[in-house]
XYZ file of C-alpha atoms in Angstrom:
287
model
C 134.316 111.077 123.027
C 130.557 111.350 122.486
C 128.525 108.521 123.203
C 125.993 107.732 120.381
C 122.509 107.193 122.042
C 118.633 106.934 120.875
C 118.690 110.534 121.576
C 121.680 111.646 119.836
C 122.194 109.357 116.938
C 120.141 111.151 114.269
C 121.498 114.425 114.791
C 124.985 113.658 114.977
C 124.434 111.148 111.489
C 123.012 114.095 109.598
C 125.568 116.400 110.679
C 128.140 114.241 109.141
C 126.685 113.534 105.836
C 125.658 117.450 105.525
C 128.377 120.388 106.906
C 130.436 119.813 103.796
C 127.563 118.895 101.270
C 125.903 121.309 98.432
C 122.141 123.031 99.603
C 120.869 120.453 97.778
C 122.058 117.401 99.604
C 121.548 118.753 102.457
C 117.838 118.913 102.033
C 117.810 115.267 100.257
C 120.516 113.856 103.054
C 118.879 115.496 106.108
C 115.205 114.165 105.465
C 116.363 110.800 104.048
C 118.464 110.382 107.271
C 115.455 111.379 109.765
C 112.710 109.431 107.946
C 114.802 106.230 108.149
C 115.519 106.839 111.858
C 112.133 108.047 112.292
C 111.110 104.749 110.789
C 112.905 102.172 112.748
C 111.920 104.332 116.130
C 108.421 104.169 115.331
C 108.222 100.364 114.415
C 110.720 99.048 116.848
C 112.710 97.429 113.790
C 113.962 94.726 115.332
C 117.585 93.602 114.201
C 116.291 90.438 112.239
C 113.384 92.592 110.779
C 116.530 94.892 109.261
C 118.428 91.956 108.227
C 115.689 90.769 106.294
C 115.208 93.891 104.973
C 118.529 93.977 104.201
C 118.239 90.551 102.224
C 115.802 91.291 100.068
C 117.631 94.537 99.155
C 119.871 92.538 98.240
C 118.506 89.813 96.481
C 116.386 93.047 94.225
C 120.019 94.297 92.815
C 121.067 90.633 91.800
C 117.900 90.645 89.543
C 118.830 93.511 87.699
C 120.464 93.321 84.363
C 120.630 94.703 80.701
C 116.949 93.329 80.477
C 115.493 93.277 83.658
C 115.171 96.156 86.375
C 113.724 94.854 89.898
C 114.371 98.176 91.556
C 112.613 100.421 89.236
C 109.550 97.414 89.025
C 110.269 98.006 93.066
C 109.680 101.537 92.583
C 106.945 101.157 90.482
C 104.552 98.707 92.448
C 105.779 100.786 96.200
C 104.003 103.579 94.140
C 107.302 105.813 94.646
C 107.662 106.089 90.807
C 104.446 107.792 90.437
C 104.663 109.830 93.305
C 107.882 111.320 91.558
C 106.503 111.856 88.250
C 103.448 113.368 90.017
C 105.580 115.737 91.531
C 107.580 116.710 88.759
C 104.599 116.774 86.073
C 101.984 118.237 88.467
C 98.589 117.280 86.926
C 96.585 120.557 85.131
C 99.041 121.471 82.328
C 97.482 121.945 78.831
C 99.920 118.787 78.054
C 99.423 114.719 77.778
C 99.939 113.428 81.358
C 102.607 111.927 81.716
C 103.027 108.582 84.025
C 105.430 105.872 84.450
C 108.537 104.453 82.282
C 108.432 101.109 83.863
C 111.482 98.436 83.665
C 111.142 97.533 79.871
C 112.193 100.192 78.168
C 115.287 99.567 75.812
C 117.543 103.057 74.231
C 118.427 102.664 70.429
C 114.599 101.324 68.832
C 115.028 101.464 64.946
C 113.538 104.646 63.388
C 110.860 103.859 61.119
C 108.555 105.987 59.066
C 104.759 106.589 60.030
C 102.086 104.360 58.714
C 104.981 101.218 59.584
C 104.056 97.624 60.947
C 106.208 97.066 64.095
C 105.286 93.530 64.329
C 108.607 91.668 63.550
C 106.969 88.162 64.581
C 103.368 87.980 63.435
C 101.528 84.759 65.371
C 97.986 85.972 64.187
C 97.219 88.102 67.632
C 94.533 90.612 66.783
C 95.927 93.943 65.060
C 95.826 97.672 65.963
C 96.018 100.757 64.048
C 97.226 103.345 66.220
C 97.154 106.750 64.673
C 97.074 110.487 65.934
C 99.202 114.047 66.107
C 101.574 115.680 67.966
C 100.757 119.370 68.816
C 101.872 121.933 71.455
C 100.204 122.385 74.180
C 97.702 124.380 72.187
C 96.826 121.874 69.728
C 98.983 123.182 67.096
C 100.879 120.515 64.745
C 104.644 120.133 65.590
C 107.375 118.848 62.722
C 109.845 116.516 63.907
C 108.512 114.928 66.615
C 109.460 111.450 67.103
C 107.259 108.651 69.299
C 109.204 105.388 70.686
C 106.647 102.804 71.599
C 106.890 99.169 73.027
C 104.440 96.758 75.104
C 104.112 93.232 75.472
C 103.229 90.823 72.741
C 100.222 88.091 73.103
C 102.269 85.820 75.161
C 102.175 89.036 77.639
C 106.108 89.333 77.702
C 108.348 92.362 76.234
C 110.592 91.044 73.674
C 113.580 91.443 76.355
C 111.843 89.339 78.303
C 111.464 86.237 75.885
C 113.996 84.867 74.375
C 112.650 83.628 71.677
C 111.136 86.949 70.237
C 112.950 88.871 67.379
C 115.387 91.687 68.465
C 112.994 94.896 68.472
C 109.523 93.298 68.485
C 106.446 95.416 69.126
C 109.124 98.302 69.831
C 110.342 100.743 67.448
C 110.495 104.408 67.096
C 107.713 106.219 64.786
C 109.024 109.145 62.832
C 105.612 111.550 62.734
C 104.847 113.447 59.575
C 105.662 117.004 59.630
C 102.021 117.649 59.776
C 102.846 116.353 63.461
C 100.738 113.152 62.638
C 102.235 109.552 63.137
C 100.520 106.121 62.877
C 101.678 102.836 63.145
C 100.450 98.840 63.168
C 100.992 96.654 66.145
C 98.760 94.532 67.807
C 96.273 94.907 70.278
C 98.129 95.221 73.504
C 96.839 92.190 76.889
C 96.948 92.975 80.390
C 100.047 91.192 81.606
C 101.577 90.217 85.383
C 104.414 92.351 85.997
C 107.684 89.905 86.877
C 106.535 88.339 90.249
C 109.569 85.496 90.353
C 111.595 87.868 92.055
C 111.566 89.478 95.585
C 109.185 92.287 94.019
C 106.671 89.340 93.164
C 107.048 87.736 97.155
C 106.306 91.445 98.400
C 103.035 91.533 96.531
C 102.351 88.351 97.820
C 103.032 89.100 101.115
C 100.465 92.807 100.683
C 98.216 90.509 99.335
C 98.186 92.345 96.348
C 98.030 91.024 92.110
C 100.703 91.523 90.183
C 98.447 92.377 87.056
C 98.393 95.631 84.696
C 96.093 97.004 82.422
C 96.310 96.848 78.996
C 98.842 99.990 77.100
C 100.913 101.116 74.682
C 104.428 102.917 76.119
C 105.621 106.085 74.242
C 107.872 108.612 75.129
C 107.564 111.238 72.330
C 110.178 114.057 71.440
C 110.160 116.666 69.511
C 112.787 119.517 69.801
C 111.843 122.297 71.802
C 109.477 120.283 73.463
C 110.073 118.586 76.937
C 109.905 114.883 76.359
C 106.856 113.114 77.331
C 106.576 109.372 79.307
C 103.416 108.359 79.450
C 101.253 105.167 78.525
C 97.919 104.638 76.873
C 95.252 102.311 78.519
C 92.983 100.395 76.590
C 88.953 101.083 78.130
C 87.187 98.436 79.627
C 90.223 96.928 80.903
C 89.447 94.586 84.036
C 92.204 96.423 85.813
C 92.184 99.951 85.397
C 91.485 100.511 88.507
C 93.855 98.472 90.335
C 97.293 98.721 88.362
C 100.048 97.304 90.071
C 102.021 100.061 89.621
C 99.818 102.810 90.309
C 99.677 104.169 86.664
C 96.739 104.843 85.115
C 95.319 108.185 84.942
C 91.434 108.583 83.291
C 93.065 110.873 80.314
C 94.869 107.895 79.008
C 92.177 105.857 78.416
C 91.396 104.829 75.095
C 89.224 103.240 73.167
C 90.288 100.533 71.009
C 86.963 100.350 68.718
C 86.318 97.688 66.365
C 87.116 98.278 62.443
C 85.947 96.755 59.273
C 87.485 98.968 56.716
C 88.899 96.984 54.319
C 90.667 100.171 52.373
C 91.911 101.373 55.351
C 93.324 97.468 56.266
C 94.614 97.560 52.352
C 96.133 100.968 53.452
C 98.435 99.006 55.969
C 98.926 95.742 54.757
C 96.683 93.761 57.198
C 93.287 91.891 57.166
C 89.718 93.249 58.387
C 88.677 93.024 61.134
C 90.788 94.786 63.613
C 91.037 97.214 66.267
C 91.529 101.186 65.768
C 92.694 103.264 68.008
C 93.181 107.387 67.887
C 95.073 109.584 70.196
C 96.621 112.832 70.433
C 100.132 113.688 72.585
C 99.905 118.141 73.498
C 103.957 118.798 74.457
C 104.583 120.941 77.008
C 107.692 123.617 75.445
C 110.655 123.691 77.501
């Protein structure tokens, strides 16, 4: 019987979870298993330090439900989300960059046709109108293409989030023209504090770190043919651009949300002058 030992633990773990596994789990299994060994060596974990670890582990999956996901905002604010979309969308394609889906986003958004209002609660928060095209990655027009958006309302929650807010507000998918372009009315989107009630929010604390992000718009925009797109747009001049908590923002995202006083254009969409205008193009990369 083999004794298992400081020395021989590793080997012997990743031997087990690997001589009957695909090629690809052994890769993922063998490096997971020596990086977490490799980790408590190095630090010395002690066995409270892993209990606690442990705990808040746990107390992350009790958070999570149909509208709240603590391990993807985990993810997000440890930076490992954006290190995996970094390495799967390397930056230097002809294509929109693409960047992270955070824990908000809801499946099944009602279609709606382009040039539509998606504000099902209006409290008199400043309006956008958000307009633009779809093209490949060439800046040609593409037909069908399809843009789901959603972001926070003035009181800086998602509609999941509050219970008060109308199913679907400030979230909807936009059905683009077949010109390729789309355009839609919301209103002008806040920087907001990611959840920080939670173990995510005591882990910040504890890095000394604010729980704040910039200013966006989410979209994740199809077309067929096309690989789909996640990305966000950033509104410019935003006081924390350059220190999202999640480790988002990339410069070609930035937008500028410039003051409008066209009163055809508000007559156009069914709102009052002033308010803000905002342009912005999505290139999709073909699959």
């Amino acid at each position: 019987m083999k004794d298992f030992t400081v020395d021989n633990l590793t080997e012997t773990v990743v031997e087990a979870y690997t001589h009957n596994a695909s090629p690809r789990m052994k890769i993922i299994m063998k490096s997971l298993i020596e990086h977490l060994h490799n980790f408590a060596r190095d630090v010395e974990l002690t066995e409270a330090e892993w209990f606690e670890g442990i705990q808040f582990l746990t107390e992350t999956g009790k958070m999570c439900d149909e509208q709240r996901q603590e391990f993807i905002l985990l993810s997000d604010t440890l930076g490992l989300s954006m290190m995996v979309d970094a390495i799967n969308h390397p930056k230097g394609g002809k294509g929109t960059e693409s960047t992270v889906l955070g824990p908000f986003y809801v499946d099944g958004a009602p279609e709606v046709p382009s040039g539509s209002n998606i504000i099902k609660r209006d409290e008199g928060h400043e309006k956008v109108v958000v307009e633009g095209r779809v093209t490949d990655a060439t800046g040609n027009p593409i037909s069908g293409a399809s843009l789901d958006v959603w972001q926070t309302a003035g009181n800086e929650l998602y509609d999941v989030q509050d219970p008060t807010a109308p199913e679907w507000n400030l979230r909807a998918k936009i059905l683009a023209k077949d010109d390729g372009t789309y355009s839609f009315v919301s209103e002008t989107p806040k920087s907001y504090s990611v959840p920080n009630d939670g173990p995510v929010g005591r882990l910040l604390e504890v890095g000394k770190r604010h729980s704040m992000r910039p200013a966006h718009l989410h979209f994740i925009v199809r077309a067929p043919g096309y690989q789909t797109l996640t990305t966000h747009i950033f509104v410019a001049g935003d006081e924390y651009l350059d220190s999202d908590a999640v480790f988002a923002t990339k410069q070609s995202l930035v937008v500028d949300f410039a003051d409008c006083e066209d009163e055809t254009l508000a007559r156009t969409y069914g709102i009052q002058a002033p308010f803000k205008r905002a342009n912005y193009n999505f290139g999709l990369m073909a699959e």
